[in-house]
């Protein structure tokens, strides 16, 4: 058995590593957060609990030789962490940020060298996968430098991902870990990691704070995404049990959006003072706003933070444009913009798009977190109407009624934001005759995910209470319909369920025999779909015209060439389908030749639980 259980939070804004040294009881286990050595400025290294998820790509002569050397080895050609963030604010065209958000963007080549986005030709770019790997590589080196002879891969490893990450984003996260030399790990949803951290912190007293019948809403608002999860408190054989009921769809909405909002507000103020910023300076302003916002969040007594943007052009050589960000502006602008008071019936708004748009991150069109929350509770209420654990709570209700709320993510360091979410949610509950929800107090907003992941690794060894629920989505394979060829008309794609909602790891599902034909011996594309709301579909059930069905979300396809076992390319082999969810959370779709020896396998990473 591994000596340590290690949890890694690969965050959009910060990353962290927590450890738990094994014991039979959590009271006797030793947990700590790894102090991470990182450059603060050239030649100066300090240890911090958080590693900013920023990568700076310096030019060849930008820093003196030896000034970027780290404690564990030779000088790197890249800078990761605090100095990358601070220096990158002055030179944003060489700064990689939000790599995690790019990692889940299906509209770009996530393994291609595309970051920094729209950087000039003289900047040697990296892929979102490689940027993520650089943070993990730094964490691994920091651990092994602190613990000589105790390799990271010899421990029990848990890496967290947003609950809303699709299968391809999860697979790319695993690829980033492999590039960093990290192996044999499992993935864990960040909202569940936050709840595990809360359970650990509370010890056995958590049983006094939650009870059978509770539905816990986890609102995780980080740097790049808004993650929503529902976890029910149930009972089995007299024992308290936690069951994950639902996760929200992918919402690219978080602290990054807030930084942009603050930057636009200050840019307008500067324009009114006759100070015009070019695109380069505006990018610097965005990073400066992020730093100032975090300072205000981290220090409740601080009322304002200075902002400085380097001057540009002949008239501004050597000058600096200065302004300040006040707590009043932050809370007023962000509270009303991101947490407005809305009715539970209000859906996220989508404006009419321009015919041409700049390619970039697909941010949510509506920044109102409260609208996204209303939509999530209403949709999941409908989807859960047949669930025995919560059906009584849904009778006559327009949405599922949470009884407790756990907040996670650095955004909620602002008590104002938490208060607004609770105020809006409780107004909805009161409107349907329910008691107000209560906040589960004591969350560590910076380190909960890493701590909870380490605790989960300990739980996996047979200790503590485990959150159950199986896959949080049903999965489908796309089958091209057999129709006559028509000019200008593509055959519709139907979706056949291969893994039902809640399928447990280590189990298999047989798809009833049908006339499936598998293309082998030539390059082809396999299309997959998922749904977080279709809970009654069974293996083999077919949904016609899947692309136009609002309940289905297409997963990034798998492009491959399956070998033709008889050596003849382009064969169309009749097969039966079998699905299995492995212990590591991988969905294996097995194609078994009828009346023949052929066996082929396709894999998707679908871990959405525990």
Coordinates of C-alpha atoms in Angstrom, one line a residue:
X1 CA 0.0 0.0 0.0
X2 CA 1.3 3.5 -0.9
X3 CA 2.7 5.5 2.0
X4 CA 1.0 8.7 0.9
X5 CA -2.3 9.6 -0.7
X6 CA -1.7 12.7 -2.9
X7 CA -4.3 15.0 -4.3
X8 CA -3.4 17.4 -7.1
X9 CA -5.6 20.4 -8.0
X10 CA -4.8 21.5 -11.5
X11 CA -6.6 24.8 -11.4
X12 CA -7.3 27.5 -14.0
X13 CA -5.7 30.1 -11.8
X14 CA -3.8 28.2 -9.2
X15 CA -2.6 24.6 -8.7
X16 CA -1.8 22.9 -5.4
X17 CA -0.7 19.5 -4.0
X18 CA -1.9 18.1 -0.7
X19 CA -0.8 14.9 1.0
X20 CA -2.3 12.5 3.5
X21 CA -0.1 10.0 5.2
X22 CA -2.0 6.8 5.7
X23 CA -3.6 5.7 9.0
X24 CA -6.6 3.6 10.0
X25 CA -8.5 6.7 11.3
X26 CA -8.5 10.1 9.8
X27 CA -7.8 11.6 13.3
X28 CA -4.5 9.8 13.2
X29 CA -3.6 10.6 9.6
X30 CA -1.2 13.4 8.9
X31 CA -2.3 15.8 6.1
X32 CA -0.3 18.7 4.8
X33 CA 0.0 21.0 1.8
X34 CA 3.2 20.9 -0.2
X35 CA 5.2 24.2 0.0
X36 CA 6.0 24.8 -3.7
X37 CA 9.3 26.5 -4.5
X38 CA 8.9 28.9 -7.4
X39 CA 10.6 32.0 -8.8
X40 CA 9.4 35.3 -7.4
X41 CA 11.9 37.2 -9.4
X42 CA 15.1 36.3 -11.3
X43 CA 17.4 34.5 -8.9
X44 CA 14.9 34.6 -6.0
X45 CA 12.9 31.5 -5.0
X46 CA 10.3 31.3 -2.3
X47 CA 7.9 28.6 -1.2
X48 CA 4.2 29.1 -1.6
X49 CA 1.2 26.8 -1.0
X50 CA -0.3 27.8 -4.3
X51 CA 1.4 27.6 -7.7
X52 CA -0.2 30.1 -10.1
X53 CA -1.2 28.3 -13.3
X54 CA 0.8 30.7 -15.6
X55 CA 3.5 29.9 -18.0
X56 CA 5.9 32.6 -19.3
X57 CA 7.9 32.0 -22.5
X58 CA 10.9 34.3 -22.3
X59 CA 13.0 35.2 -25.3
X60 CA 16.6 33.9 -25.5
X61 CA 18.3 37.0 -24.0
X62 CA 15.6 38.3 -21.7
X63 CA 17.2 37.1 -18.4
X64 CA 20.8 36.6 -17.2
X65 CA 22.2 33.1 -17.4
X66 CA 21.4 31.1 -14.3
X67 CA 18.7 33.5 -13.0
X68 CA 15.9 31.1 -13.7
X69 CA 17.4 28.0 -12.2
X70 CA 15.1 26.0 -9.9
X71 CA 16.2 24.0 -6.8
X72 CA 15.9 20.6 -8.4
X73 CA 17.9 20.9 -11.6
X74 CA 19.0 22.8 -14.6
X75 CA 17.7 26.2 -15.7
X76 CA 14.4 26.0 -17.6
X77 CA 13.6 27.8 -20.8
X78 CA 10.1 28.4 -19.4
X79 CA 8.9 30.1 -16.2
X80 CA 6.0 28.7 -14.2
X81 CA 4.2 30.2 -11.2
X82 CA 4.3 33.5 -9.4
X83 CA 7.0 35.2 -11.4
X84 CA 5.4 34.0 -14.6
X85 CA 2.2 35.7 -13.6
X86 CA 3.8 38.9 -12.3
X87 CA 6.2 39.4 -15.2
X88 CA 3.7 38.2 -17.8
X89 CA 1.3 41.0 -16.9
X90 CA 4.0 43.3 -18.3
X91 CA 4.5 41.2 -21.5
X92 CA 1.2 39.4 -22.0
X93 CA 2.0 38.2 -25.6
X94 CA 4.5 35.8 -24.0
X95 CA 2.2 34.6 -21.1
X96 CA 0.1 31.5 -21.2
X97 CA -2.9 31.6 -19.0
X98 CA -6.2 29.7 -18.7
X99 CA -4.7 26.6 -20.3
X100 CA -7.3 24.5 -18.5
X101 CA -10.1 26.4 -20.3
X102 CA -8.4 25.8 -23.6
X103 CA -8.0 22.2 -22.7
X104 CA -11.7 21.7 -22.9
X105 CA -12.3 23.9 -26.1
X106 CA -13.3 21.5 -28.9
X107 CA -13.0 24.2 -31.5
X108 CA -9.2 24.3 -31.5
X109 CA -6.4 21.8 -31.8
X110 CA -5.7 21.2 -28.1
X111 CA -2.5 19.3 -28.8
X112 CA -1.3 21.9 -31.2
X113 CA 1.1 24.8 -30.3
X114 CA -1.6 27.6 -30.1
X115 CA -0.7 29.4 -26.8
X116 CA -0.3 32.3 -26.1
X117 CA -3.3 32.8 -28.3
X118 CA -2.6 35.2 -31.2
X119 CA 1.0 35.8 -30.0
X120 CA 3.4 37.3 -32.6
X121 CA 5.4 34.9 -34.8
X122 CA 8.6 35.3 -32.8
X123 CA 7.0 33.7 -29.7
X124 CA 7.5 29.9 -29.6
X125 CA 4.1 28.6 -28.7
X126 CA 2.9 25.6 -26.7
X127 CA -0.2 23.5 -26.7
X128 CA -2.8 23.6 -23.9
X129 CA -1.8 20.0 -23.1
X130 CA 1.9 20.9 -22.8
X131 CA 1.1 24.0 -20.7
X132 CA -0.9 21.9 -18.3
X133 CA 1.9 19.3 -18.3
X134 CA 4.4 22.1 -17.3
X135 CA 2.4 22.9 -14.1
X136 CA 2.2 19.2 -13.3
X137 CA 5.9 18.7 -14.0
X138 CA 6.7 21.5 -11.6
X139 CA 4.5 20.0 -8.9
X140 CA 6.1 16.6 -9.4
X141 CA 9.6 18.0 -9.2
X142 CA 8.7 20.0 -6.0
X143 CA 7.3 16.9 -4.3
X144 CA 10.3 14.7 -5.2
X145 CA 12.8 17.4 -4.1
X146 CA 11.1 17.5 -0.7
X147 CA 10.7 13.8 -0.4
X148 CA 13.9 12.1 -1.8
X149 CA 13.5 8.4 -2.5
X150 CA 9.7 8.6 -2.4
X151 CA 8.7 9.0 -6.1
X152 CA 5.4 10.6 -6.8
X153 CA 4.4 7.6 -8.9
X154 CA 4.9 5.3 -5.9
X155 CA 2.0 7.0 -4.1
X156 CA -1.8 6.9 -4.4
X157 CA -2.5 9.7 -6.9
X158 CA -5.7 11.6 -7.5
X159 CA -6.0 14.5 -10.0
X160 CA -9.0 16.7 -10.1
X161 CA -11.0 18.0 -13.1
X162 CA -14.2 20.1 -13.4
X163 CA -17.3 18.0 -13.1
X164 CA -18.3 19.5 -16.5
X165 CA -15.2 18.3 -18.3
X166 CA -16.3 16.1 -21.2
X167 CA -14.6 12.8 -22.0
X168 CA -12.1 14.3 -24.4
X169 CA -11.0 17.0 -22.0
X170 CA -10.5 14.3 -19.3
X171 CA -8.4 12.3 -21.7
X172 CA -6.3 15.3 -22.5
X173 CA -5.8 15.9 -18.8
X174 CA -4.5 12.4 -18.5
X175 CA -2.2 13.0 -21.4
X176 CA -0.8 16.1 -19.8
X177 CA -0.1 14.0 -16.7
X178 CA 1.7 11.4 -18.7
X179 CA 3.9 14.1 -20.4
X180 CA 4.8 15.3 -16.9
X181 CA 5.8 11.7 -16.0
X182 CA 2.8 11.1 -13.7
X183 CA 1.2 7.8 -14.0
X184 CA -1.3 5.5 -12.3
X185 CA -3.7 8.2 -11.2
X186 CA -7.4 8.5 -11.0
X187 CA -9.6 11.6 -11.8
X188 CA -12.0 13.1 -9.3
X189 CA -14.6 15.8 -9.9
X190 CA -13.7 19.1 -8.2
X191 CA -17.1 19.7 -6.5
X192 CA -16.8 16.3 -4.9
X193 CA -13.3 16.9 -3.8
X194 CA -14.5 20.1 -2.1
X195 CA -17.2 18.0 -0.3
X196 CA -14.6 15.4 0.7
X197 CA -12.5 18.2 2.2
X198 CA -15.5 19.4 4.2
X199 CA -16.2 15.9 5.4
X200 CA -12.6 15.5 6.5
X201 CA -12.5 18.8 8.3
X202 CA -15.7 18.1 10.2
X203 CA -14.7 14.5 11.2
X204 CA -17.5 12.5 12.7
X205 CA -19.4 15.8 13.6
X206 CA -20.5 16.0 10.0
X207 CA -23.4 13.7 11.0
X208 CA -24.8 16.5 13.1
X209 CA -24.8 19.0 10.2
X210 CA -26.3 16.8 7.4
X211 CA -29.0 14.2 7.7
X212 CA -31.0 11.7 5.6
X213 CA -33.1 13.7 3.1
X214 CA -30.7 16.5 2.6
X215 CA -29.8 17.5 -0.9
X216 CA -26.4 19.3 -1.0
X217 CA -25.8 21.8 -3.8
X218 CA -22.1 22.4 -4.5
X219 CA -21.4 25.7 -6.2
X220 CA -17.8 25.7 -7.5
X221 CA -16.8 29.0 -9.2
X222 CA -13.2 29.0 -10.1
X223 CA -11.0 30.9 -12.5
X224 CA -12.4 29.4 -15.7
X225 CA -15.6 27.4 -15.0
X226 CA -18.8 27.3 -13.0
X227 CA -19.4 23.8 -11.8
X228 CA -22.7 22.7 -10.2
X229 CA -23.4 19.4 -8.5
X230 CA -26.1 17.9 -6.4
X231 CA -25.4 15.2 -3.8
X232 CA -28.1 13.5 -1.8
X233 CA -27.8 12.2 1.7
X234 CA -29.5 8.8 1.9
X235 CA -29.5 5.8 4.0
X236 CA -28.7 2.1 3.3
X237 CA -28.9 -0.7 5.8
X238 CA -28.9 1.9 8.6
X239 CA -25.8 3.6 7.3
X240 CA -25.5 7.2 6.0
X241 CA -24.8 7.3 2.3
X242 CA -23.8 10.1 -0.1
X243 CA -25.0 9.8 -3.7
X244 CA -24.1 12.2 -6.4
X245 CA -27.4 13.0 -8.2
X246 CA -26.3 15.3 -11.0
X247 CA -23.7 17.6 -12.4
X248 CA -24.2 20.7 -14.6
X249 CA -23.2 21.2 -18.2
X250 CA -19.9 22.8 -19.1
X251 CA -20.1 26.6 -18.3
X252 CA -17.0 28.5 -19.2
X253 CA -17.7 31.3 -16.7
X254 CA -15.5 32.3 -13.8
X255 CA -12.9 34.6 -12.5
X256 CA -11.5 35.1 -15.9
X257 CA -14.7 36.8 -17.0
X258 CA -14.7 38.9 -13.9
X259 CA -11.1 40.1 -14.6
X260 CA -12.2 41.1 -18.1
X261 CA -15.2 43.0 -16.7
X262 CA -13.1 45.0 -14.3
X263 CA -10.6 45.7 -17.0
X264 CA -13.3 47.1 -19.3
X265 CA -14.6 49.3 -16.5
X266 CA -11.2 50.7 -15.7
X267 CA -10.4 51.2 -19.4
X268 CA -13.5 53.3 -19.7
X269 CA -12.4 55.4 -16.8
X270 CA -8.9 55.8 -18.3
X271 CA -10.4 56.8 -21.6
X272 CA -12.4 59.5 -19.9
X273 CA -9.2 60.8 -18.5
X274 CA -7.7 60.9 -22.0
X275 CA -5.5 57.8 -21.5
X276 CA -6.0 55.4 -24.4
X277 CA -4.8 51.8 -24.1
X278 CA -3.8 49.7 -27.1
X279 CA -4.5 46.0 -27.3
X280 CA -1.1 45.1 -25.6
X281 CA -1.8 47.5 -22.7
X282 CA -5.4 46.3 -22.3
X283 CA -4.1 42.7 -21.9
X284 CA -1.7 44.0 -19.2
X285 CA -4.7 45.7 -17.6
X286 CA -6.6 42.4 -17.4
X287 CA -3.8 40.7 -15.6
X288 CA -3.3 43.7 -13.3
X289 CA -7.0 43.6 -12.4
X290 CA -6.8 39.8 -11.6
X291 CA -3.9 40.5 -9.2
X292 CA -5.7 43.5 -7.6
X293 CA -9.0 41.5 -7.3
X294 CA -7.2 38.7 -5.5
X295 CA -5.5 41.1 -3.1
X296 CA -8.9 42.5 -2.2
X297 CA -10.4 39.0 -1.8
X298 CA -7.5 37.9 0.4
X299 CA -7.5 40.9 2.7
X300 CA -11.0 41.9 4.0
X301 CA -9.5 45.1 5.5
X302 CA -8.1 46.3 2.1
X303 CA -10.4 48.9 0.4
X304 CA -8.4 49.5 -2.7
X305 CA -5.5 48.1 -4.7
X306 CA -3.2 50.0 -7.1
X307 CA -3.1 49.3 -10.9
X308 CA -0.1 50.1 -13.1
X309 CA 0.2 49.6 -16.8
X310 CA 3.4 50.2 -18.7
X311 CA 3.4 53.1 -21.2
X312 CA 3.7 52.6 -24.9
X313 CA 4.6 54.7 -27.9
X314 CA 7.0 57.7 -28.2
X315 CA 5.0 60.0 -26.1
X316 CA 4.8 57.5 -23.2
X317 CA 8.3 56.0 -23.2
X318 CA 9.3 55.3 -19.6
X319 CA 5.9 56.4 -18.2
X320 CA 3.4 54.2 -16.5
X321 CA -0.4 54.6 -16.5
X322 CA -1.8 54.3 -13.0
X323 CA -5.2 53.9 -11.6
X324 CA -6.8 51.8 -8.8
X325 CA -9.4 49.1 -8.2
X326 CA -11.7 49.7 -5.2
X327 CA -13.6 47.1 -3.2
X328 CA -16.8 49.1 -3.8
X329 CA -16.4 48.9 -7.6
X330 CA -15.5 45.2 -7.5
X331 CA -18.5 44.2 -5.3
X332 CA -21.0 46.4 -7.1
X333 CA -19.9 45.6 -10.6
X334 CA -19.4 41.9 -10.1
X335 CA -22.4 41.3 -7.8
X336 CA -24.9 42.8 -10.1
X337 CA -23.3 41.6 -13.2
X338 CA -22.6 37.9 -12.2
X339 CA -25.1 37.3 -9.4
X340 CA -28.2 39.4 -10.2
X341 CA -31.5 38.8 -8.5
X342 CA -33.6 36.8 -10.9
X343 CA -36.6 34.6 -10.9
X344 CA -36.1 30.8 -10.9
X345 CA -37.9 30.7 -14.2
X346 CA -35.3 32.9 -15.9
X347 CA -33.1 31.0 -18.3
X348 CA -29.6 32.0 -19.4
X349 CA -29.8 34.6 -22.2
X350 CA -28.2 34.1 -25.5
X351 CA -27.7 37.2 -27.7
X352 CA -27.9 37.2 -31.5
X353 CA -24.4 36.3 -32.7
X354 CA -22.5 38.2 -35.4
X355 CA -21.9 36.5 -38.7
X356 CA -18.2 36.8 -38.1
X357 CA -16.6 36.4 -34.7
X358 CA -13.0 36.2 -33.4
X359 CA -12.0 32.7 -32.6
X360 CA -11.2 32.4 -28.9
X361 CA -12.4 30.7 -25.7
X362 CA -16.2 29.9 -26.0
X363 CA -17.2 31.9 -22.9
X364 CA -20.8 31.6 -21.7
X365 CA -22.9 34.3 -23.4
X366 CA -24.8 35.1 -20.2
X367 CA -22.5 36.0 -17.3
X368 CA -25.3 35.6 -14.7
X369 CA -24.3 32.7 -12.5
X370 CA -27.8 32.8 -10.9
X371 CA -29.5 32.2 -14.2
X372 CA -27.3 29.2 -14.9
X373 CA -28.1 27.9 -11.4
X374 CA -31.8 28.4 -12.0
X375 CA -31.6 26.4 -15.3
X376 CA -29.6 23.7 -13.6
X377 CA -32.0 23.2 -10.8
X378 CA -35.1 23.2 -13.1
X379 CA -33.6 20.8 -15.6
X380 CA -32.3 18.4 -13.0
X381 CA -35.6 18.6 -11.1
X382 CA -37.4 17.2 -14.2
X383 CA -34.7 14.6 -14.8
X384 CA -34.8 13.4 -11.2
X385 CA -38.6 13.1 -10.9
X386 CA -38.3 9.3 -10.9
X387 CA -35.5 9.1 -8.4
X388 CA -36.8 7.6 -5.2
X389 CA -34.4 9.6 -3.0
X390 CA -35.7 13.0 -4.1
X391 CA -39.0 12.4 -5.8
X392 CA -41.0 13.3 -2.7
X393 CA -39.2 16.7 -2.6
X394 CA -40.2 17.4 -6.2
X395 CA -43.9 16.9 -5.9
X396 CA -45.5 20.0 -7.2
X397 CA -42.2 21.8 -7.4
X398 CA -40.8 23.6 -10.4
X399 CA -37.2 22.8 -9.5
X400 CA -35.2 20.6 -7.1
X401 CA -34.9 22.1 -3.7
X402 CA -31.4 22.0 -2.1
X403 CA -31.3 22.0 1.7
X404 CA -27.6 22.8 2.1
X405 CA -25.0 24.7 0.0
X406 CA -21.3 24.2 -0.1
X407 CA -19.3 26.9 -1.8
X408 CA -15.9 26.3 -3.5
X409 CA -13.5 28.4 -5.6
X410 CA -11.5 31.5 -5.0
X411 CA -14.3 33.8 -6.3
X412 CA -16.3 33.0 -3.1
X413 CA -13.6 34.6 -0.9
X414 CA -15.9 37.6 -1.3
X415 CA -18.6 37.1 1.4
X416 CA -20.8 39.4 -0.7
X417 CA -21.0 36.9 -3.5
X418 CA -21.9 34.0 -1.2
X419 CA -24.6 36.1 0.5
X420 CA -26.1 37.0 -2.8
X421 CA -26.3 33.4 -4.0
X422 CA -27.9 32.3 -0.7
X423 CA -30.3 35.2 -0.9
X424 CA -31.5 34.4 -4.4
X425 CA -31.7 30.7 -3.8
X426 CA -33.7 31.1 -0.6
X427 CA -36.1 33.5 -2.3
X428 CA -36.8 30.7 -4.9
X429 CA -37.3 28.2 -2.1
X430 CA -39.5 30.5 -0.1
X431 CA -41.6 31.1 -3.2
X432 CA -42.4 27.3 -3.3
X433 CA -43.0 27.0 0.5
X434 CA -39.7 25.4 1.4
X435 CA -37.4 26.1 4.3
X436 CA -34.2 28.2 3.5
X437 CA -31.1 26.3 2.6
X438 CA -28.2 26.5 5.0
X439 CA -24.6 27.1 4.1
X440 CA -22.1 24.4 5.1
X441 CA -19.5 26.5 6.8
X442 CA -15.7 26.1 7.0
X443 CA -14.6 25.4 3.4
X444 CA -11.0 26.2 2.5
X445 CA -11.6 27.9 -0.8
X446 CA -8.0 27.8 -2.0
X447 CA -7.0 24.4 -0.9
X448 CA -10.2 22.4 -0.5
X449 CA -9.9 20.6 -3.8
X450 CA -6.4 19.4 -3.3
X451 CA -7.1 18.4 0.3
X452 CA -10.3 16.6 -0.7
X453 CA -8.5 14.7 -3.5
X454 CA -5.9 13.5 -1.0
X455 CA -8.6 12.5 1.4
X456 CA -10.4 10.6 -1.4
X457 CA -7.3 8.6 -2.1
X458 CA -7.4 7.5 1.6
X459 CA -11.1 6.7 1.2
X460 CA -10.3 4.5 -1.8
X461 CA -8.3 2.4 0.5
X462 CA -11.4 1.4 2.4
X463 CA -11.8 4.2 5.0
X464 CA -14.4 6.9 5.6
X465 CA -17.5 7.6 3.6
X466 CA -17.6 7.5 -0.1
X467 CA -19.7 9.5 -2.6
X468 CA -21.4 7.2 -5.0
X469 CA -23.5 7.5 -8.1
X470 CA -21.9 5.9 -11.1
X471 CA -21.3 7.9 -14.4
X472 CA -23.0 11.3 -14.2
X473 CA -24.0 11.0 -17.9
X474 CA -25.5 8.5 -20.2
X475 CA -23.3 7.8 -23.2
X476 CA -24.2 7.0 -26.8
X477 CA -22.5 6.0 -30.0
X478 CA -23.4 7.8 -33.2
X479 CA -24.8 5.5 -36.0
X480 CA -25.2 6.9 -39.5
X481 CA -28.7 6.1 -40.7
X482 CA -29.0 3.9 -43.9
X483 CA -30.8 6.2 -46.3
X484 CA -30.5 6.7 -50.1
X485 CA -27.9 9.3 -51.2
X486 CA -29.4 12.7 -51.9
X487 CA -27.3 15.6 -53.3
X488 CA -26.5 18.2 -50.7
X489 CA -28.0 16.1 -47.9
X490 CA -26.0 14.3 -45.2
X491 CA -27.5 11.2 -43.7
X492 CA -28.9 11.8 -40.2
X493 CA -27.0 10.4 -37.2
X494 CA -28.9 8.4 -34.6
X495 CA -27.6 7.9 -31.1
X496 CA -27.6 4.4 -29.6
X497 CA -27.2 4.2 -25.8
X498 CA -24.2 2.1 -24.8
X499 CA -23.7 3.1 -21.2
X500 CA -26.8 4.2 -19.1
X501 CA -26.8 7.0 -16.6
X502 CA -25.3 5.9 -13.3
X503 CA -23.3 2.9 -14.7
X504 CA -20.9 1.8 -11.9
X505 CA -17.2 1.3 -12.5
X506 CA -16.2 -2.3 -12.9
X507 CA -19.4 -3.2 -14.7
X508 CA -20.4 -4.1 -18.2
X509 CA -23.5 -3.5 -20.3
X510 CA -24.6 -5.6 -23.3
X511 CA -26.2 -3.7 -26.2
X512 CA -29.0 -5.9 -27.6
X513 CA -28.0 -7.4 -30.9
X514 CA -28.7 -5.2 -33.9
X515 CA -27.4 -4.8 -37.4
X516 CA -24.3 -2.7 -36.6
X517 CA -21.6 -2.4 -39.3
X518 CA -18.0 -1.5 -38.3
X519 CA -15.7 0.1 -40.8
X520 CA -12.2 -1.3 -40.6
X521 CA -9.0 -1.0 -42.5
X522 CA -9.3 2.7 -43.4
X523 CA -9.3 6.0 -41.5
X524 CA -12.7 6.8 -40.1
X525 CA -14.4 8.9 -37.4
X526 CA -16.5 7.5 -34.5
X527 CA -19.0 9.9 -33.0
X528 CA -20.2 9.9 -29.4
X529 CA -22.9 11.8 -27.5
X530 CA -23.7 12.2 -23.8
X531 CA -26.6 13.4 -21.7
X532 CA -26.8 14.5 -18.1
X533 CA -30.7 14.5 -18.1
X534 CA -31.7 11.3 -19.9
X535 CA -31.7 8.9 -16.9
X536 CA -34.1 6.2 -18.1
X537 CA -32.4 5.2 -21.4
X538 CA -31.2 1.6 -21.4
X539 CA -28.5 0.0 -23.6
X540 CA -29.7 -0.2 -27.2
X541 CA -32.2 2.5 -27.0
X542 CA -32.1 4.7 -30.1
X543 CA -32.5 8.5 -30.3
X544 CA -33.2 9.6 -33.9
X545 CA -31.4 12.7 -35.3
X546 CA -29.1 13.0 -32.3
X547 CA -27.5 16.3 -33.5
X548 CA -30.8 18.2 -33.2
X549 CA -31.8 16.7 -29.8
X550 CA -31.4 19.3 -27.0
X551 CA -30.8 16.6 -24.4
X552 CA -27.7 15.3 -26.1
X553 CA -24.2 16.9 -26.2
X554 CA -21.7 15.6 -28.8
X555 CA -18.4 14.5 -27.4
X556 CA -15.3 15.1 -29.4
X557 CA -15.0 12.2 -31.9
X558 CA -12.4 9.5 -32.0
X559 CA -10.5 9.4 -35.3
X560 CA -8.7 6.2 -35.9
X561 CA -8.1 3.3 -38.3
X562 CA -9.2 -0.1 -36.9
X563 CA -7.2 -2.9 -38.4
X564 CA -8.8 -5.2 -40.9
X565 CA -8.0 -8.6 -39.6
X566 CA -8.4 -10.3 -42.9
X567 CA -6.0 -7.8 -44.5
X568 CA -8.7 -6.3 -46.7
X569 CA -9.2 -2.5 -46.1
X570 CA -12.5 -0.9 -46.3
X571 CA -14.4 -3.9 -45.0
X572 CA -17.8 -3.4 -43.3
X573 CA -17.9 -6.0 -40.5
X574 CA -21.1 -6.9 -38.7
X575 CA -20.6 -6.6 -35.0
X576 CA -22.3 -6.6 -31.6
X577 CA -21.5 -3.9 -29.0
X578 CA -20.6 -4.3 -25.4
X579 CA -19.7 -1.4 -23.1
X580 CA -17.7 -1.5 -19.9
X581 CA -16.7 1.2 -17.4
X582 CA -13.3 0.3 -15.9
X583 CA -12.1 1.0 -12.4
X584 CA -10.2 4.0 -13.8
X585 CA -13.3 5.5 -15.2
X586 CA -12.7 4.7 -18.9
X587 CA -15.6 3.7 -21.0
X588 CA -14.6 0.8 -23.3
X589 CA -16.8 0.2 -26.3
X590 CA -16.1 -3.3 -27.4
X591 CA -17.0 -4.3 -31.0
X592 CA -17.3 -8.1 -31.3
X593 CA -17.5 -9.6 -34.8
X594 CA -20.6 -11.8 -35.2
X595 CA -19.7 -15.4 -36.0
X596 CA -16.0 -14.4 -36.3
X597 CA -12.8 -13.8 -34.4
X598 CA -12.7 -10.0 -34.8
X599 CA -12.4 -7.9 -31.7
X600 CA -11.9 -4.1 -31.6
X601 CA -12.0 -1.6 -28.7
X602 CA -12.6 2.2 -28.5
X603 CA -12.0 4.1 -25.2
X604 CA -13.4 7.3 -23.7
X605 CA -12.5 8.7 -20.3
X606 CA -15.8 9.2 -18.6
X607 CA -14.9 9.4 -14.9
X608 CA -17.6 11.6 -13.5
X609 CA -17.7 10.4 -9.9
X610 CA -16.0 9.9 -6.6

